[in-house]
GROMACS .gro file of C-alpha atoms in nm:
model
  408
    1MET     CA    1  -0.223  -0.504  -2.595
    2PRO     CA    2  -0.208  -0.604  -2.225
    3ARG     CA    3  -0.400  -0.912  -2.121
    4LEU     CA    4  -0.445  -0.992  -1.754
    5LYS     CA    5  -0.513  -1.313  -1.566
    6THR     CA    6  -0.526  -1.415  -1.200
    7PHE     CA    7  -0.437  -1.740  -1.029
    8SER     CA    8  -0.500  -1.815  -0.662
    9ALA     CA    9  -0.500  -2.097  -0.408
   10CYS     CA   10  -0.561  -2.129  -0.035
   11ALA     CA   11  -0.414  -2.392   0.198
   12VAL     CA   12  -0.217  -2.405   0.522
   13SER     CA   13   0.064  -2.595   0.349
   14THR     CA   14   0.281  -2.396   0.107
   15VAL     CA   15   0.354  -2.721  -0.078
   16GLU     CA   16  -0.017  -2.775  -0.131
   17VAL     CA   17  -0.068  -2.416  -0.246
   18VAL     CA   18   0.211  -2.450  -0.501
   19GLU     CA   19   0.059  -2.773  -0.630
   20HIS     CA   20  -0.278  -2.603  -0.679
   21LEU     CA   21  -0.120  -2.302  -0.850
   22ASP     CA   22   0.087  -2.520  -1.079
   23SER     CA   23  -0.215  -2.729  -1.174
   24SER     CA   24  -0.408  -2.412  -1.262
   25ARG     CA   25  -0.120  -2.277  -1.466
   26GLN     CA   26  -0.080  -2.598  -1.664
   27SER     CA   27  -0.451  -2.624  -1.736
   28ASP     CA   28  -0.460  -2.261  -1.851
   29PRO     CA   29  -0.117  -2.183  -2.004
   30CYS     CA   30  -0.028  -1.818  -2.043
   31GLN     CA   31   0.263  -1.581  -2.087
   32ALA     CA   32   0.354  -1.296  -1.855
   33SER     CA   33   0.556  -0.978  -1.889
   34ILE     CA   34   0.520  -0.896  -1.520
   35VAL     CA   35   0.382  -1.097  -1.228
   36PHE     CA   36   0.243  -0.946  -0.907
   37MET     CA   37   0.237  -1.207  -0.628
   38PHE     CA   38   0.091  -1.172  -0.277
   39TYR     CA   39   0.063  -1.422   0.007
   40GLY     CA   40  -0.007  -1.470   0.377
   41CYS     CA   41   0.302  -1.418   0.590
   42GLU     CA   42   0.294  -1.773   0.732
   43HIS     CA   43   0.378  -1.924   0.392
   44ASP     CA   44   0.729  -2.021   0.287
   45GLU     CA   45   0.818  -1.723   0.070
   46GLN     CA   46   1.131  -1.890  -0.069
   47ALA     CA   47   0.926  -2.184  -0.196
   48LEU     CA   48   0.675  -1.945  -0.353
   49TYR     CA   49   0.956  -1.754  -0.521
   50ASP     CA   50   1.117  -2.073  -0.651
   51TRP     CA   51   0.789  -2.180  -0.812
   52ALA     CA   52   0.702  -1.838  -0.957
   53SER     CA   53   1.048  -1.770  -1.098
   54SER     CA   54   1.066  -2.113  -1.264
   55SER     CA   55   0.708  -2.095  -1.392
   56PHE     CA   56   0.749  -1.745  -1.543
   57PRO     CA   57   1.123  -1.721  -1.614
   58ASP     CA   58   1.093  -1.429  -1.855
   59ALA     CA   59   0.864  -1.216  -1.640
   60ALA     CA   60   0.949  -0.935  -1.400
   61LEU     CA   61   0.842  -1.052  -1.052
   62ILE     CA   62   0.726  -0.827  -0.768
   63GLY     CA   63   0.513  -0.866  -0.456
   64GLY     CA   64   0.528  -0.975  -0.094
   65SER     CA   65   0.328  -1.061   0.215
   66SER     CA   66  -0.024  -0.930   0.266
   67SER     CA   67  -0.201  -0.888   0.601
   68GLY     CA   68  -0.445  -1.167   0.678
   69GLY     CA   69  -0.519  -1.264   0.320
   70LEU     CA   70  -0.582  -1.106  -0.018
   71ILE     CA   71  -0.852  -1.054  -0.280
   72THR     CA   72  -0.886  -1.148  -0.644
   73ASP     CA   73  -1.172  -1.120  -0.889
   74LYS     CA   74  -1.271  -1.467  -0.765
   75GLY     CA   75  -1.322  -1.343  -0.408
   76TYR     CA   76  -1.153  -1.310  -0.070
   77LEU     CA   77  -0.883  -1.552   0.047
   78ASP     CA   78  -0.786  -1.571   0.414
   79GLN     CA   79  -0.435  -1.566   0.565
   80HIS     CA   80  -0.347  -1.897   0.396
   81GLY     CA   81  -0.409  -1.756   0.048
   82VAL     CA   82  -0.166  -1.691  -0.235
   83GLY     CA   83  -0.259  -1.492  -0.544
   84LEU     CA   84  -0.096  -1.383  -0.869
   85LEU     CA   85  -0.185  -1.119  -1.125
   86LEU     CA   86  -0.022  -1.183  -1.463
   87VAL     CA   87   0.015  -0.906  -1.719
   88ASP     CA   88   0.091  -1.031  -2.070
   89ASP     CA   89   0.204  -0.735  -2.279
   90ALA     CA   90   0.456  -0.824  -2.549
   91ASP     CA   91   0.459  -0.467  -2.681
   92GLY     CA   92   0.526  -0.310  -2.339
   93ASP     CA   93   0.836  -0.292  -2.121
   94TYR     CA   94   0.852  -0.387  -1.754
   95GLY     CA   95   1.155  -0.380  -1.527
   96VAL     CA   96   1.201  -0.480  -1.162
   97ALA     CA   97   1.484  -0.433  -0.912
   98ALA     CA   98   1.510  -0.509  -0.541
   99GLY     CA   99   1.747  -0.474  -0.249
  100PRO     CA  100   1.777  -0.410   0.127
  101LEU     CA  101   1.667  -0.062   0.232
  102GLY     CA  102   1.998  -0.013   0.415
  103ASP     CA  103   2.093   0.298   0.610
  104ASP     CA  104   1.995   0.541   0.333
  105ALA     CA  105   1.656   0.435   0.197
  106ALA     CA  106   1.633   0.736  -0.036
  107GLN     CA  107   1.961   0.648  -0.206
  108THR     CA  108   1.855   0.281  -0.224
  109ALA     CA  109   1.534   0.383  -0.400
  110GLU     CA  110   1.723   0.602  -0.645
  111ASN     CA  111   1.969   0.321  -0.724
  112LEU     CA  112   1.696   0.060  -0.767
  113LEU     CA  113   1.497   0.284  -1.000
  114GLN     CA  114   1.802   0.313  -1.226
  115GLN     CA  115   1.849  -0.066  -1.213
  116ALA     CA  116   1.483  -0.133  -1.299
  117LEU     CA  117   1.506   0.101  -1.597
  118ASP     CA  118   1.826  -0.069  -1.712
  119ASN     CA  119   1.670  -0.414  -1.669
  120CYS     CA  120   1.401  -0.336  -1.928
  121GLY     CA  121   1.618  -0.133  -2.162
  122CYS     CA  122   1.449   0.198  -2.080
  123ASN     CA  123   1.730   0.393  -1.917
  124GLY     CA  124   1.667   0.767  -1.931
  125GLN     CA  125   1.295   0.728  -2.004
  126LEU     CA  126   1.003   0.830  -1.783
  127PRO     CA  127   0.783   0.533  -1.684
  128GLU     CA  128   0.410   0.561  -1.701
  129LEU     CA  129   0.408   0.428  -1.344
  130ILE     CA  130   0.647   0.322  -1.068
  131TRP     CA  131   0.511   0.050  -0.840
  132VAL     CA  132   0.674  -0.017  -0.503
  133TYR     CA  133   0.646  -0.276  -0.227
  134GLN     CA  134   0.863  -0.234   0.080
  135ALA     CA  135   0.916  -0.295   0.448
  136PRO     CA  136   0.720  -0.050   0.664
  137GLY     CA  137   0.893   0.244   0.826
  138ARG     CA  138   1.077   0.454   0.569
  139GLU     CA  139   0.822   0.513   0.298
  140GLU     CA  140   0.874   0.889   0.282
  141ASP     CA  141   1.247   0.837   0.230
  142VAL     CA  142   1.179   0.600  -0.060
  143ILE     CA  143   0.947   0.850  -0.228
  144CYS     CA  144   1.208   1.122  -0.174
  145GLY     CA  145   1.472   0.912  -0.353
  146LEU     CA  146   1.242   0.834  -0.644
  147ARG     CA  147   1.138   1.197  -0.672
  148ARG     CA  148   1.503   1.296  -0.725
  149ILE     CA  149   1.480   1.126  -1.064
  150VAL     CA  150   1.117   1.158  -1.176
  151GLY     CA  151   0.978   1.435  -0.957
  152ASP     CA  152   0.600   1.401  -0.954
  153ASN     CA  153   0.587   1.354  -1.331
  154CYS     CA  154   0.470   0.993  -1.303
  155PRO     CA  155   0.265   0.821  -1.032
  156ILE     CA  156   0.444   0.629  -0.756
  157VAL     CA  157   0.197   0.368  -0.636
  158GLY     CA  158   0.220   0.069  -0.404
  159GLY     CA  159   0.216  -0.047  -0.047
  160SER     CA  160   0.413  -0.151   0.258
  161SER     CA  161   0.432  -0.527   0.306
  162ALA     CA  162   0.240  -0.657   0.604
  163ASP     CA  163   0.190  -0.945   0.845
  164ASN     CA  164  -0.103  -1.047   1.063
  165ASP     CA  165  -0.014  -0.871   1.390
  166VAL     CA  166   0.254  -0.601   1.329
  167SER     CA  167   0.521  -0.834   1.469
  168GLY     CA  168   0.757  -0.786   1.174
  169GLN     CA  169   0.694  -1.112   0.986
  170TRP     CA  170   0.645  -0.928   0.656
  171SER     CA  171   0.851  -0.994   0.345
  172GLN     CA  172   0.903  -0.850  -0.001
  173LEU     CA  173   0.941  -1.056  -0.318
  174GLY     CA  174   1.168  -0.949  -0.603
  175PRO     CA  175   1.359  -1.090  -0.900
  176ASP     CA  176   1.628  -1.250  -0.681
  177GLY     CA  177   1.408  -1.387  -0.405
  178PRO     CA  178   1.246  -1.272  -0.080
  179LEU     CA  179   1.368  -0.992   0.147
  180ALA     CA  180   1.279  -0.907   0.507
  181GLU     CA  181   1.363  -0.535   0.524
  182GLY     CA  182   1.384  -0.443   0.159
  183LEU     CA  183   1.235  -0.251  -0.130
  184VAL     CA  184   1.106  -0.402  -0.453
  185LEU     CA  185   1.040  -0.158  -0.735
  186ALA     CA  186   0.886  -0.196  -1.082
  187VAL     CA  187   0.879   0.044  -1.375
  188LEU     CA  188   0.585   0.005  -1.613
  189PHE     CA  189   0.585   0.108  -1.979
  190PRO     CA  190   0.261  -0.060  -2.095
  191SER     CA  191   0.147  -0.063  -2.457
  192SER     CA  192  -0.192   0.072  -2.351
  193PRO     CA  193  -0.277   0.355  -2.105
  194LEU     CA  194  -0.304   0.308  -1.730
  195GLY     CA  195  -0.547   0.474  -1.492
  196CYS     CA  196  -0.469   0.546  -1.126
  197ALA     CA  197  -0.669   0.655  -0.823
  198PHE     CA  198  -0.574   0.703  -0.456
  199GLN     CA  199  -0.823   0.795  -0.182
  200GLY     CA  200  -0.923   0.747   0.180
  201GLY     CA  201  -1.269   0.652   0.300
  202TYR     CA  202  -1.288   0.877   0.609
  203GLU     CA  203  -1.450   1.215   0.673
  204PRO     CA  204  -1.346   1.506   0.901
  205VAL     CA  205  -1.554   1.544   1.217
  206GLY     CA  206  -1.454   1.894   1.327
  207PRO     CA  207  -1.168   1.910   1.579
  208ASN     CA  208  -0.827   2.010   1.446
  209GLY     CA  209  -0.501   2.158   1.571
  210ILE     CA  210  -0.139   2.241   1.493
  211VAL     CA  211   0.146   1.996   1.553
  212THR     CA  212   0.384   2.186   1.783
  213GLY     CA  213   0.632   1.913   1.874
  214ILE     CA  214   0.785   1.612   1.701
  215GLY     CA  215   1.013   1.354   1.864
  216TYR     CA  216   1.371   1.331   1.747
  217GLN     CA  217   1.418   1.067   1.481
  218PRO     CA  218   1.760   0.912   1.404
  219ALA     CA  219   1.857   0.892   1.036
  220GLY     CA  220   1.992   0.536   0.999
  221ASP     CA  221   2.305   0.461   1.200
  222SER     CA  222   2.461   0.801   1.146
  223GLY     CA  223   2.326   0.949   1.467
  224VAL     CA  224   2.192   1.251   1.279
  225VAL     CA  225   1.860   1.365   1.423
  226THR     CA  226   1.589   1.607   1.329
  227GLY     CA  227   1.319   1.756   1.547
  228SER     CA  228   1.109   1.898   1.263
  229SER     CA  229   0.951   1.583   1.118
  230GLY     CA  230   0.890   1.225   1.222
  231ARG     CA  231   0.638   0.970   1.340
  232GLU     CA  232   0.607   1.064   1.707
  233ILE     CA  233   0.384   1.364   1.775
  234LEU     CA  234   0.485   1.514   2.108
  235SER     CA  235   0.229   1.793   2.119
  236ILE     CA  236  -0.069   1.945   1.942
  237ASP     CA  237  -0.141   2.310   2.022
  238ASP     CA  238   0.136   2.284   2.286
  239LYS     CA  239  -0.051   2.013   2.479
  240PRO     CA  240   0.042   1.641   2.500
  241ALA     CA  241  -0.067   1.489   2.170
  242ALA     CA  242  -0.237   1.181   2.314
  243GLU     CA  243  -0.437   1.397   2.555
  244VAL     CA  244  -0.558   1.621   2.272
  245TYR     CA  245  -0.643   1.325   2.048
  246ASN     CA  246  -0.833   1.155   2.332
  247GLN     CA  247  -1.046   1.467   2.379
  248TRP     CA  248  -1.121   1.475   2.006
  249VAL     CA  249  -1.240   1.112   2.006
  250ASP     CA  250  -1.455   1.129   2.322
  251ASP     CA  251  -1.218   0.941   2.556
  252LEU     CA  252  -1.173   0.651   2.313
  253ILE     CA  253  -0.821   0.576   2.443
  254GLY     CA  254  -0.881   0.697   2.798
  255PRO     CA  255  -0.828   0.353   2.960
  256ARG     CA  256  -0.484   0.334   2.791
  257MET     CA  257  -0.364   0.684   2.871
  258ARG     CA  258  -0.188   0.594   3.196
  259ASP     CA  259   0.011   0.290   3.081
  260GLY     CA  260   0.052   0.378   2.712
  261GLY     CA  261   0.117   0.109   2.454
  262SER     CA  262  -0.059   0.003   2.137
  263ILE     CA  263  -0.383   0.173   2.034
  264LEU     CA  264  -0.376   0.046   1.676
  265ALA     CA  265  -0.705  -0.144   1.684
  266ASP     CA  266  -0.882   0.126   1.887
  267THR     CA  267  -0.800   0.405   1.642
  268THR     CA  268  -0.868   0.233   1.309
  269MET     CA  269  -1.200   0.413   1.263
  270PHE     CA  270  -1.067   0.740   1.407
  271PRO     CA  271  -0.746   0.845   1.231
  272LEU     CA  272  -0.587   1.184   1.197
  273ALA     CA  273  -0.531   1.353   0.863
  274THR     CA  274  -0.371   1.646   0.689
  275ASP     CA  275  -0.546   1.850   0.420
  276ALA     CA  276  -0.391   1.758   0.083
  277GLY     CA  277  -0.582   2.028  -0.104
  278LYS     CA  278  -0.891   2.054  -0.321
  279LEU     CA  279  -0.980   1.894  -0.650
  280ASP     CA  280  -1.293   2.020  -0.827
  281GLY     CA  281  -1.381   2.203  -0.507
  282VAL     CA  282  -1.367   1.885  -0.293
  283SER     CA  283  -1.114   1.859  -0.008
  284HIS     CA  284  -0.889   1.552  -0.006
  285TYR     CA  285  -0.716   1.424   0.306
  286LEU     CA  286  -0.401   1.222   0.367
  287LEU     CA  287  -0.477   0.984   0.652
  288ILE     CA  288  -0.247   0.912   0.947
  289HIS     CA  289  -0.306   0.611   1.174
  290PRO     CA  290  -0.219   0.657   1.545
  291GLU     CA  291  -0.027   0.346   1.648
  292SER     CA  292   0.062   0.381   2.017
  293ILE     CA  293   0.092   0.614   2.315
  294GLY     CA  294   0.450   0.700   2.402
  295LYS     CA  295   0.620   0.853   2.701
  296GLU     CA  296   0.471   1.170   2.849
  297GLY     CA  297   0.163   1.147   2.630
  298SER     CA  298   0.317   1.140   2.284
  299LEU     CA  299   0.133   0.982   1.993
  300ARG     CA  300   0.321   0.749   1.758
  301THR     CA  301   0.190   0.707   1.404
  302PHE     CA  302   0.264   0.515   1.082
  303CYS     CA  303   0.324   0.834   0.880
  304ASN     CA  304   0.564   1.127   0.904
  305LEU     CA  305   0.437   1.466   1.018
  306GLU     CA  306   0.605   1.805   1.037
  307VAL     CA  307   0.595   2.073   1.303
  308GLY     CA  308   0.342   2.332   1.191
  309ALA     CA  309   0.114   2.083   1.014
  310ARG     CA  310  -0.256   2.112   1.087
  311VAL     CA  311  -0.412   1.776   1.174
  312TYR     CA  312  -0.780   1.691   1.162
  313ALA     CA  313  -0.986   1.436   1.352
  314MET     CA  314  -1.144   1.189   1.110
  315LYS     CA  315  -1.406   0.916   1.132
  316GLY     CA  316  -1.486   0.613   0.920
  317GLU     CA  317  -1.782   0.380   0.872
  318THR     CA  318  -1.776   0.019   0.760
  319GLN     CA  319  -1.998   0.058   0.456
  320ARG     CA  320  -1.815   0.370   0.345
  321LEU     CA  321  -1.484   0.181   0.350
  322VAL     CA  322  -1.635  -0.101   0.147
  323LYS     CA  323  -1.794   0.133  -0.107
  324ARG     CA  324  -1.481   0.348  -0.133
  325ALA     CA  325  -1.291   0.050  -0.276
  326GLY     CA  326  -1.542   0.044  -0.560
  327ARG     CA  327  -1.529   0.421  -0.611
  328VAL     CA  328  -1.150   0.420  -0.632
  329ALA     CA  329  -1.161   0.133  -0.882
  330GLU     CA  330  -1.424   0.315  -1.086
  331GLN     CA  331  -1.218   0.635  -1.091
  332ALA     CA  332  -0.911   0.447  -1.216
  333GLY     CA  333  -1.120   0.271  -1.478
  334LYS     CA  334  -1.268   0.597  -1.604
  335SER     CA  335  -0.916   0.730  -1.662
  336VAL     CA  336  -0.853   0.437  -1.894
  337GLU     CA  337  -1.185   0.481  -2.071
  338ALA     CA  338  -1.115   0.853  -2.120
  339SER     CA  339  -0.824   0.752  -2.343
  340GLY     CA  340  -1.058   0.550  -2.564
  341LYS     CA  341  -0.959   0.210  -2.423
  342THR     CA  342  -1.144  -0.050  -2.219
  343VAL     CA  343  -1.027  -0.183  -1.883
  344ALA     CA  344  -0.831  -0.509  -1.898
  345GLY     CA  345  -0.787  -0.555  -1.523
  346GLY     CA  346  -0.663  -0.396  -1.204
  347LEU     CA  347  -0.411  -0.391  -0.919
  348VAL     CA  348  -0.556  -0.275  -0.587
  349VAL     CA  349  -0.391  -0.176  -0.258
  350TYR     CA  350  -0.629  -0.185   0.041
  351CYS     CA  351  -0.498  -0.085   0.382
  352GLY     CA  352  -0.469  -0.367   0.636
  353GLY     CA  353  -0.621  -0.134   0.895
  354CYS     CA  354  -0.927  -0.083   0.675
  355LYS     CA  355  -0.952  -0.461   0.640
  356ILE     CA  356  -0.958  -0.491   1.019
  357ALA     CA  357  -1.217  -0.214   1.043
  358VAL     CA  358  -1.464  -0.369   0.797
  359ASN     CA  359  -1.422  -0.713   0.961
  360GLU     CA  360  -1.658  -0.970   0.805
  361ASP     CA  361  -1.765  -0.720   0.542
  362ILE     CA  362  -1.429  -0.771   0.373
  363HIS     CA  363  -1.616  -1.031   0.167
  364LYS     CA  364  -1.812  -0.743   0.010
  365VAL     CA  365  -1.499  -0.561  -0.109
  366PRO     CA  366  -1.441  -0.789  -0.413
  367GLU     CA  367  -1.795  -0.713  -0.528
  368ALA     CA  368  -1.737  -0.340  -0.486
  369VAL     CA  369  -1.411  -0.350  -0.684
  370ALA     CA  370  -1.573  -0.559  -0.957
  371ALA     CA  371  -1.857  -0.309  -0.980
  372GLY     CA  372  -1.603  -0.032  -1.031
  373LEU     CA  373  -1.369  -0.208  -1.276
  374GLY     CA  374  -1.610  -0.439  -1.453
  375ASP     CA  375  -1.591  -0.813  -1.510
  376VAL     CA  376  -1.211  -0.824  -1.542
  377PRO     CA  377  -0.922  -0.988  -1.353
  378PHE     CA  378  -0.785  -0.801  -1.052
  379ILE     CA  379  -0.587  -0.860  -0.734
  380ALA     CA  380  -0.579  -0.668  -0.404
  381CYS     CA  381  -0.322  -0.683  -0.124
  382PHE     CA  382  -0.363  -0.564   0.236
  383THR     CA  383  -0.081  -0.333   0.345
  384PHE     CA  384   0.063  -0.144   0.644
  385GLY     CA  385   0.111   0.180   0.448
  386GLU     CA  386  -0.001   0.303   0.109
  387GLN     CA  387   0.174   0.509  -0.156
  388GLY     CA  388   0.003   0.698  -0.436
  389ARG     CA  389  -0.052   1.030  -0.608
  390LEU     CA  390  -0.290   1.254  -0.418
  391ILE     CA  391  -0.402   1.545  -0.639
  392ASP     CA  392  -0.063   1.627  -0.794
  393ARG     CA  393   0.197   1.488  -0.553
  394ASN     CA  394   0.325   1.139  -0.470
  395VAL     CA  395   0.277   1.070  -0.098
  396HIS     CA  396   0.271   0.803   0.170
  397GLY     CA  397  -0.036   0.764   0.389
  398ASN     CA  398  -0.229   0.524   0.608
  399LEU     CA  399  -0.575   0.370   0.577
  400MET     CA  400  -0.578   0.455   0.206
  401ILE     CA  401  -0.698   0.266  -0.103
  402SER     CA  402  -0.545   0.273  -0.450
  403THR     CA  403  -0.618   0.114  -0.785
  404VAL     CA  404  -0.411   0.084  -1.100
  405ALA     CA  405  -0.636   0.001  -1.396
  406PHE     CA  406  -0.474  -0.148  -1.707
  407GLY     CA  407  -0.612  -0.062  -2.049
  408GLU     CA  408  -0.636  -0.312  -2.333
   0.00000   0.00000   0.00000
């Protein structure tokens, strides 16, 4: 039966954080089958790894940097925080593998999945869940590689590691230490059922159009390019994409249209989306965050799009983004309860862009998650990309929220 526990500390000094964590661990000894660890990007990730790997030598270790802080059941910690979620499940199996993404991220993902299965003695078996944490940029490739082995027969959930300002200071933490541009992957075979949920907290506002041009995207160092999918939208309805988007959002990025550049903060409440389909008659959307204006009015995003895709203008509200964290947690918890079990705790991914959008109200998110999961341990990281199962397919999106609820 899985039992969960969280530890956390907050200090500018990594040495001081480790001392606090170690004191908490010694005063409340516990075992762990797998450890999820998240931290602000300014901390010494090698020192954190050294402490965690020596403190829990028999546990699978996975995690990485989180944008501007993290959340546990004890509340919000700012950018100097470090948090751990421990899952003690002697009757379950948990395997982790990690490595650089390399030139072929899909093949890397496929190889690491096989390694993770081997590491827990479950080669050839289908996990109940695959959890990933990776450098931003090639999330769709990673999902493609994993899908070669498992299809969409088990959820692929996780996030893209993050820093405080999109300057590339993110890191990923795996069984052999920290990585800068890597992928860490865990396979979970718990002794009690899991529940998963993956949603966005934004609503369509009316305008929509067809993507008619995508910028060429190189595939690694091979020089191979494709003009059918990528993260730079050249045109929507045969007009410059940034121009169309700006019309949809009432001249929100008008002052930046001439010189281009980053529009990340401006567009957090006004993303694009594709229609992922309906569930129980309700439309679900996969969100796409516009990141910058490129040459000749292109629109760069944090998510791949294909020529021919219909994109919708979306809008968010602070309270909706706070409440959605609770609704996602509640949905995951109900999946556990439907199997006749109670919720033991949770693992939450909350987009770093949503964190920026809710601003000071981020302090209300722990309360919302607790209301959805119950009075149980949980941890939440803030990411620059989110992976999860939307309706019946594993996907990568932006400005999304996911929860994995563990049964006991």
